CSV table of C-alpha atoms in Angstrom, one decimal:
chain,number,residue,atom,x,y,z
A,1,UNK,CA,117.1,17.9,84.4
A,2,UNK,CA,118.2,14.6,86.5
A,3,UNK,CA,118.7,17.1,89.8
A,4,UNK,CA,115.5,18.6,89.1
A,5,UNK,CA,113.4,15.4,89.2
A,6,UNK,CA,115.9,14.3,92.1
A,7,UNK,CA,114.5,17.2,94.0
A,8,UNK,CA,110.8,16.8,92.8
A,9,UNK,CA,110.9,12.8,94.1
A,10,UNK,CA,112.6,13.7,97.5
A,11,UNK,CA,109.7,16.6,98.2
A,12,UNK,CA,106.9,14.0,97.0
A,13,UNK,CA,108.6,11.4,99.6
A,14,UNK,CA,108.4,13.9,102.9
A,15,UNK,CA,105.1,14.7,101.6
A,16,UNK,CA,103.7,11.2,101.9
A,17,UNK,CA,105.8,10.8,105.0
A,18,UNK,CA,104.0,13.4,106.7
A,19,UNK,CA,100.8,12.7,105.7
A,20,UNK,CA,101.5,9.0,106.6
A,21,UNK,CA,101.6,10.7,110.4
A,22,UNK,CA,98.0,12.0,110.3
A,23,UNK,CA,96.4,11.4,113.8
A,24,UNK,CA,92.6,12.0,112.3
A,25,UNK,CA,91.0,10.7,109.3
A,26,UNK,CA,89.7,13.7,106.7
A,27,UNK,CA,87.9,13.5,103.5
A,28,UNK,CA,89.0,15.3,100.6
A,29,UNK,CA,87.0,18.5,101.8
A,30,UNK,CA,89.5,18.8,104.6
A,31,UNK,CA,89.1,20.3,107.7
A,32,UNK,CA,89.7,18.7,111.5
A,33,UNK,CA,87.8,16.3,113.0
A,34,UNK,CA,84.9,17.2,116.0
A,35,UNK,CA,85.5,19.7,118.8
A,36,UNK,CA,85.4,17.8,121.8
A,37,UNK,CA,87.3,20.4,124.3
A,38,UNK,CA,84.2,20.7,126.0
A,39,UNK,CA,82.4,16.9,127.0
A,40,UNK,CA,80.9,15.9,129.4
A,41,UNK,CA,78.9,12.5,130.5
A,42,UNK,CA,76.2,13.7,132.5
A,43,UNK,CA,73.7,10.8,133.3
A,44,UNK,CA,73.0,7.2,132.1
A,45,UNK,CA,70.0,4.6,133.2
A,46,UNK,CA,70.0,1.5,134.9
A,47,UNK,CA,72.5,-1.6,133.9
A,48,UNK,CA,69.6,-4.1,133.6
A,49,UNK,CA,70.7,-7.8,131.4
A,50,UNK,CA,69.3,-7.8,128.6
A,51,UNK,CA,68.6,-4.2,127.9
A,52,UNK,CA,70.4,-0.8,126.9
A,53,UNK,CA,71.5,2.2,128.9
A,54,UNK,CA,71.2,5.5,128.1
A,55,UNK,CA,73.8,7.8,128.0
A,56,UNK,CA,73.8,11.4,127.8
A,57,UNK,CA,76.2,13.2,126.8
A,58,UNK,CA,76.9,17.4,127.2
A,59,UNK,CA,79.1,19.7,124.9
A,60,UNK,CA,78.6,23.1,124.0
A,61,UNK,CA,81.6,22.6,121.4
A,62,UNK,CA,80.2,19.7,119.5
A,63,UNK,CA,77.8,21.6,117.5
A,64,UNK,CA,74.6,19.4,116.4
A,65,UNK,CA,74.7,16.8,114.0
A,66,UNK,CA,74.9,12.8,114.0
A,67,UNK,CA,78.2,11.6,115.1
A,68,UNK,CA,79.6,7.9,115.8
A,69,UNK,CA,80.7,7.2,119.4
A,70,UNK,CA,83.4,5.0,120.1
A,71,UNK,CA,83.6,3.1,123.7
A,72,UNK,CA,84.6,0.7,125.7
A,73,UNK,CA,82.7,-1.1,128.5
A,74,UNK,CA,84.0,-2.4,131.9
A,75,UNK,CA,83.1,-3.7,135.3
A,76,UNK,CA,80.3,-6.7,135.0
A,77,UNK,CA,79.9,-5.9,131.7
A,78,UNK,CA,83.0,-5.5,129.1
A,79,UNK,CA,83.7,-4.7,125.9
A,80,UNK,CA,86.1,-2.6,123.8
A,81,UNK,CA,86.2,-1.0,120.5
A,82,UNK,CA,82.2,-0.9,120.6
A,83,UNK,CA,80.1,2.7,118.7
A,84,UNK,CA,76.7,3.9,119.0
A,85,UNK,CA,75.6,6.4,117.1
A,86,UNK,CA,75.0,9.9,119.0
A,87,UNK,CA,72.5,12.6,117.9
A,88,UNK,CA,73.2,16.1,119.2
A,89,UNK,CA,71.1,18.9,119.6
A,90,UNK,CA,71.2,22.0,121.3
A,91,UNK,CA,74.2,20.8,123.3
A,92,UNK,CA,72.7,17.8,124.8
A,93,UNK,CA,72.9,14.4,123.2
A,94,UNK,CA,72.7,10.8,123.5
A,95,UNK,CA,73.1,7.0,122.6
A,96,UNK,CA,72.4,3.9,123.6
A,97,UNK,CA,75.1,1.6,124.9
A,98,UNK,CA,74.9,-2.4,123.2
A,99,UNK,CA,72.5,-4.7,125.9
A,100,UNK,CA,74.2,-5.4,128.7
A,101,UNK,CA,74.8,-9.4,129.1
A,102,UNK,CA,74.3,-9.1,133.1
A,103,UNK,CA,73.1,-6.7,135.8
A,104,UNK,CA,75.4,-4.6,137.7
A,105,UNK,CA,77.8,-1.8,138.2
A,106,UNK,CA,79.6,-0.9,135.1
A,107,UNK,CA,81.5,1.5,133.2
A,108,UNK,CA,81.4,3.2,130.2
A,109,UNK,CA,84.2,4.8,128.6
A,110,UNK,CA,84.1,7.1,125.3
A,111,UNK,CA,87.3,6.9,123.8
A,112,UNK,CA,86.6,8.7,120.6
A,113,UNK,CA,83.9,10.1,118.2
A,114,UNK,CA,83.3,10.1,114.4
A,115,UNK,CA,81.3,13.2,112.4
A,116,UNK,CA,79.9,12.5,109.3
A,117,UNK,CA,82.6,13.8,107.5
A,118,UNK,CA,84.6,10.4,108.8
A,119,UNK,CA,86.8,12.4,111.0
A,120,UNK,CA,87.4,11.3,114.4
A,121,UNK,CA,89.0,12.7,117.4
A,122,UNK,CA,90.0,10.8,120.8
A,123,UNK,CA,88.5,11.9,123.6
A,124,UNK,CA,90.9,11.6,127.0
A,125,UNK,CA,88.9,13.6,129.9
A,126,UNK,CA,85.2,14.0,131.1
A,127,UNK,CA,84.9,10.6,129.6
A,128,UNK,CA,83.9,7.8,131.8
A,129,UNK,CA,80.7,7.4,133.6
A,130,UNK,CA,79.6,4.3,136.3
A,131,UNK,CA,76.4,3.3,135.3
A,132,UNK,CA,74.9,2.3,138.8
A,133,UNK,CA,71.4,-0.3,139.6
A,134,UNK,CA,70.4,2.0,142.1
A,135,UNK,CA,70.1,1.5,145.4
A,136,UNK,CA,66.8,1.2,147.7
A,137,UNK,CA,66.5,0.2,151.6
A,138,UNK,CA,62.8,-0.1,153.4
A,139,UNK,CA,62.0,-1.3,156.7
A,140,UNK,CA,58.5,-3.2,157.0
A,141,UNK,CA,57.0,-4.4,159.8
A,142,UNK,CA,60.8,-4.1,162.0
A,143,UNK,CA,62.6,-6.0,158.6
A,144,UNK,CA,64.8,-4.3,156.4
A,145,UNK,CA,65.2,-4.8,153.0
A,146,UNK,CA,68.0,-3.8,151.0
A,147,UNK,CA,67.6,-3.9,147.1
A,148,UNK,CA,70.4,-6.0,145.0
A,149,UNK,CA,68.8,-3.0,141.6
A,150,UNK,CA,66.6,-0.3,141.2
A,151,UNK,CA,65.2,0.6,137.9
A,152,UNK,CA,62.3,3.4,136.8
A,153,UNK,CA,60.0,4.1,134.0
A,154,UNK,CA,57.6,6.0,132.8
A,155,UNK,CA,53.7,5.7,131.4
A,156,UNK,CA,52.2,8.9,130.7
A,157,UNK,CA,52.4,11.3,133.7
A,158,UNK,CA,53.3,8.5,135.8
A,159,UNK,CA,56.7,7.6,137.4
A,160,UNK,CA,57.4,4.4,138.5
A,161,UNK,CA,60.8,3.1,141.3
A,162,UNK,CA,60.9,-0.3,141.0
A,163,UNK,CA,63.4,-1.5,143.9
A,164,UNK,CA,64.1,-5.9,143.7
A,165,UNK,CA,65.7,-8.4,146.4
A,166,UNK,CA,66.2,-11.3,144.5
A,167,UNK,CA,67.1,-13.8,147.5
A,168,UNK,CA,64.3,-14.0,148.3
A,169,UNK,CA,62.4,-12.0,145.7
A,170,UNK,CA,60.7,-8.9,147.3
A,171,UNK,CA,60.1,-6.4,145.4
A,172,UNK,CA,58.7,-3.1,146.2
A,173,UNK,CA,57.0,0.2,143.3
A,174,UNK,CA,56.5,3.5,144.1
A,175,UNK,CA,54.6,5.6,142.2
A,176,UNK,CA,55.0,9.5,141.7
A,177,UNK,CA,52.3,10.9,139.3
A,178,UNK,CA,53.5,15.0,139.4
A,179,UNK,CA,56.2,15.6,137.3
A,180,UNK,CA,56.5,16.4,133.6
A,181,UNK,CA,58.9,15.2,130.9
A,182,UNK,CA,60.9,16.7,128.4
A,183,UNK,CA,63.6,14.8,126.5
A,184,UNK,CA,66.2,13.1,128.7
A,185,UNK,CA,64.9,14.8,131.6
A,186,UNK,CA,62.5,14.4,134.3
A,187,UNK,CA,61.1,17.9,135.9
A,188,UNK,CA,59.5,17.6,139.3
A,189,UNK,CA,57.1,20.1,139.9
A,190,UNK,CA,57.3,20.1,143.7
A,191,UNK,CA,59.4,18.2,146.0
A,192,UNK,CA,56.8,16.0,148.2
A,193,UNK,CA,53.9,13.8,146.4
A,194,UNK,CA,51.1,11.6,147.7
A,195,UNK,CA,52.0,8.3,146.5
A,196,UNK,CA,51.5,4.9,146.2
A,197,UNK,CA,53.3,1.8,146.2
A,198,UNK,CA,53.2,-2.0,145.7
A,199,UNK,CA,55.1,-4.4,148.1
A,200,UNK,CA,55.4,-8.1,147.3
A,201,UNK,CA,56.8,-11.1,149.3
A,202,UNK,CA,57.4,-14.7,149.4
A,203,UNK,CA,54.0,-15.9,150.5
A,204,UNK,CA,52.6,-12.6,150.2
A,205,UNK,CA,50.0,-11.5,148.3
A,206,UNK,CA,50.3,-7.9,146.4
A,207,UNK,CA,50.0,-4.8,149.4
A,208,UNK,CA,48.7,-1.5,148.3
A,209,UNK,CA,50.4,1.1,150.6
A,210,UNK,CA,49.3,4.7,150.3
A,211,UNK,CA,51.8,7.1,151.8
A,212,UNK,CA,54.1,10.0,151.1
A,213,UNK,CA,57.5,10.3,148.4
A,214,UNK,CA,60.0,13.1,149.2
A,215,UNK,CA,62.7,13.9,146.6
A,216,UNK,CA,65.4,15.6,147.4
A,217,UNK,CA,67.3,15.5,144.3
A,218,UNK,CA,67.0,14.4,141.0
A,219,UNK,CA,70.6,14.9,139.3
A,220,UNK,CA,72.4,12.4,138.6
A,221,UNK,CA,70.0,10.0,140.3
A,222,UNK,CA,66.9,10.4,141.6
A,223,UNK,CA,67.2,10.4,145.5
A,224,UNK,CA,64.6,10.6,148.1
A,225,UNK,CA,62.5,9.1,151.0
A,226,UNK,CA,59.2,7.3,151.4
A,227,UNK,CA,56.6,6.6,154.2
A,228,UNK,CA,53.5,4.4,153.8
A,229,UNK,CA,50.7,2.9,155.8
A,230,UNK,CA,48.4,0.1,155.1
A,231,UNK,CA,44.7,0.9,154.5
A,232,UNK,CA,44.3,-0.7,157.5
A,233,UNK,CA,47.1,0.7,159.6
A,234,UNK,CA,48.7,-2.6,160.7
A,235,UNK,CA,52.0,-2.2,158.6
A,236,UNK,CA,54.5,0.5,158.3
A,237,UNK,CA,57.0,1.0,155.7
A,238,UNK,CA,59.3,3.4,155.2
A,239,UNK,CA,63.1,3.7,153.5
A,240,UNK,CA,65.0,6.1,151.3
A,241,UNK,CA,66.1,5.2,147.2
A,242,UNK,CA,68.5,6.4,144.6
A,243,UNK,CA,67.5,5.6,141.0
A,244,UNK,CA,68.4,6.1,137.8
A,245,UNK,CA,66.6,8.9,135.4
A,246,UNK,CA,64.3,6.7,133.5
């Protein structure tokens, strides 16, 4: 009887041992933690202080569902051990990053995700994105401006590239008004538009300019060229901008 409880106590001890060793966390219904062998970060908008980015994220394995993200933030902006939660649907997903205390280059890092089931799984590859400002250079009237961020947004059908040169503040807004939305993406419906944009200056008063937008590509950033000419024909201002998907 004593060697049969000996044995019993000694099979209950490697049983806790192993369990002890567990890499994910399971509920009592069992079963492993998300499928993550196919993930991808695909896109994210603008590092702005004060505000959120967007992050999207792509895996066919991941199944839809509402999972908690785990990452880490570094560059101008840090952090570790932050979450967000991430809605998936159709492959596709996102989730919004904490607000960002400054603006400029940073990265975001997944390092693992949660299902609802409270099982998590690290996540080592495909899982790091820069989140950029943007980038936008004009020349007006023989002086070129370089942008220190770009951001965009949207009101209705209209798109709006907002470049800013802080030092001194110049700013300059195209707007693109033929394109239609669908969640997390922007669709173009041709490549050249008849725009408009707004250019202001130290000293300057608010300039209309009506001109023509080229984009020439709109994943991961928007990208393209611009050309504008004053209602009277005096000025010329032309330049090229990448920016982030609104």
């Amino acid at each position: 009887m004593k060697k049969l409880l000996s044995i019993a106590l000694f099979g209950l001890a490697i049983a806790m041992t192993t369990l002890s060793g567990c890499v994910k966390t399971s509920d009592s219904t069992g079963g492993s933690g998300p499928d993550v062998s196919i993930f991808l970060l695909t896109k994210a908008s603008s590092v702005i202080a004060g505000l959120q980015s967007n992050i999207t994220v792509s895996s066919a394995s991941l199944g839809s569902g509402t999972f908690t993200i785990h990452y880490n933030l570094s560059g101008l902006n840090s952090g570790t051990n932050l979450s967000a939660v991430l809605n998936m649907s159709g492959g596709i997903g996102t989730f919004q990053t904490q607000a960002f205390t400054a603006t400029g280059a940073t990265t975001v890092t997944v390092t693992s995700i949660t299902n609802s089931a409270n099982q998590t799984t690290s996540i080592m590859s495909n899982n790091s994105i820069a989140v950029s400002t943007g980038a936008m250079s004009f020349t007006k009237s023989g002086a070129t401006v370089t942008s220190d961020e770009v951001h965009t947004g949207l009101a209705g059908s209209l798109l709006s590239i907002e470049g800013i040169k802080w030092d001194p503040l110049t700013t300059i807004n195209l707007y693109i008004d033929s394109y239609y939305s669908a969640p997390v993406v922007v669709n173009f419906t041709q490549s050249s538009f008849n725009g408009s944009a707004h250019y202001t200056a130290p000293g300057v008063a608010q300039i209309a300019n009506y001109g023509n937008i080229t984009i020439t590509s709109v994943s991961p950033y928007i990208t393209g060229t611009f050309s504008f000419t004053n209602p009277d024909s005096s000025k010329i201002m032309s330049g090229t901008f990448t920016a982030p998907m609104p």
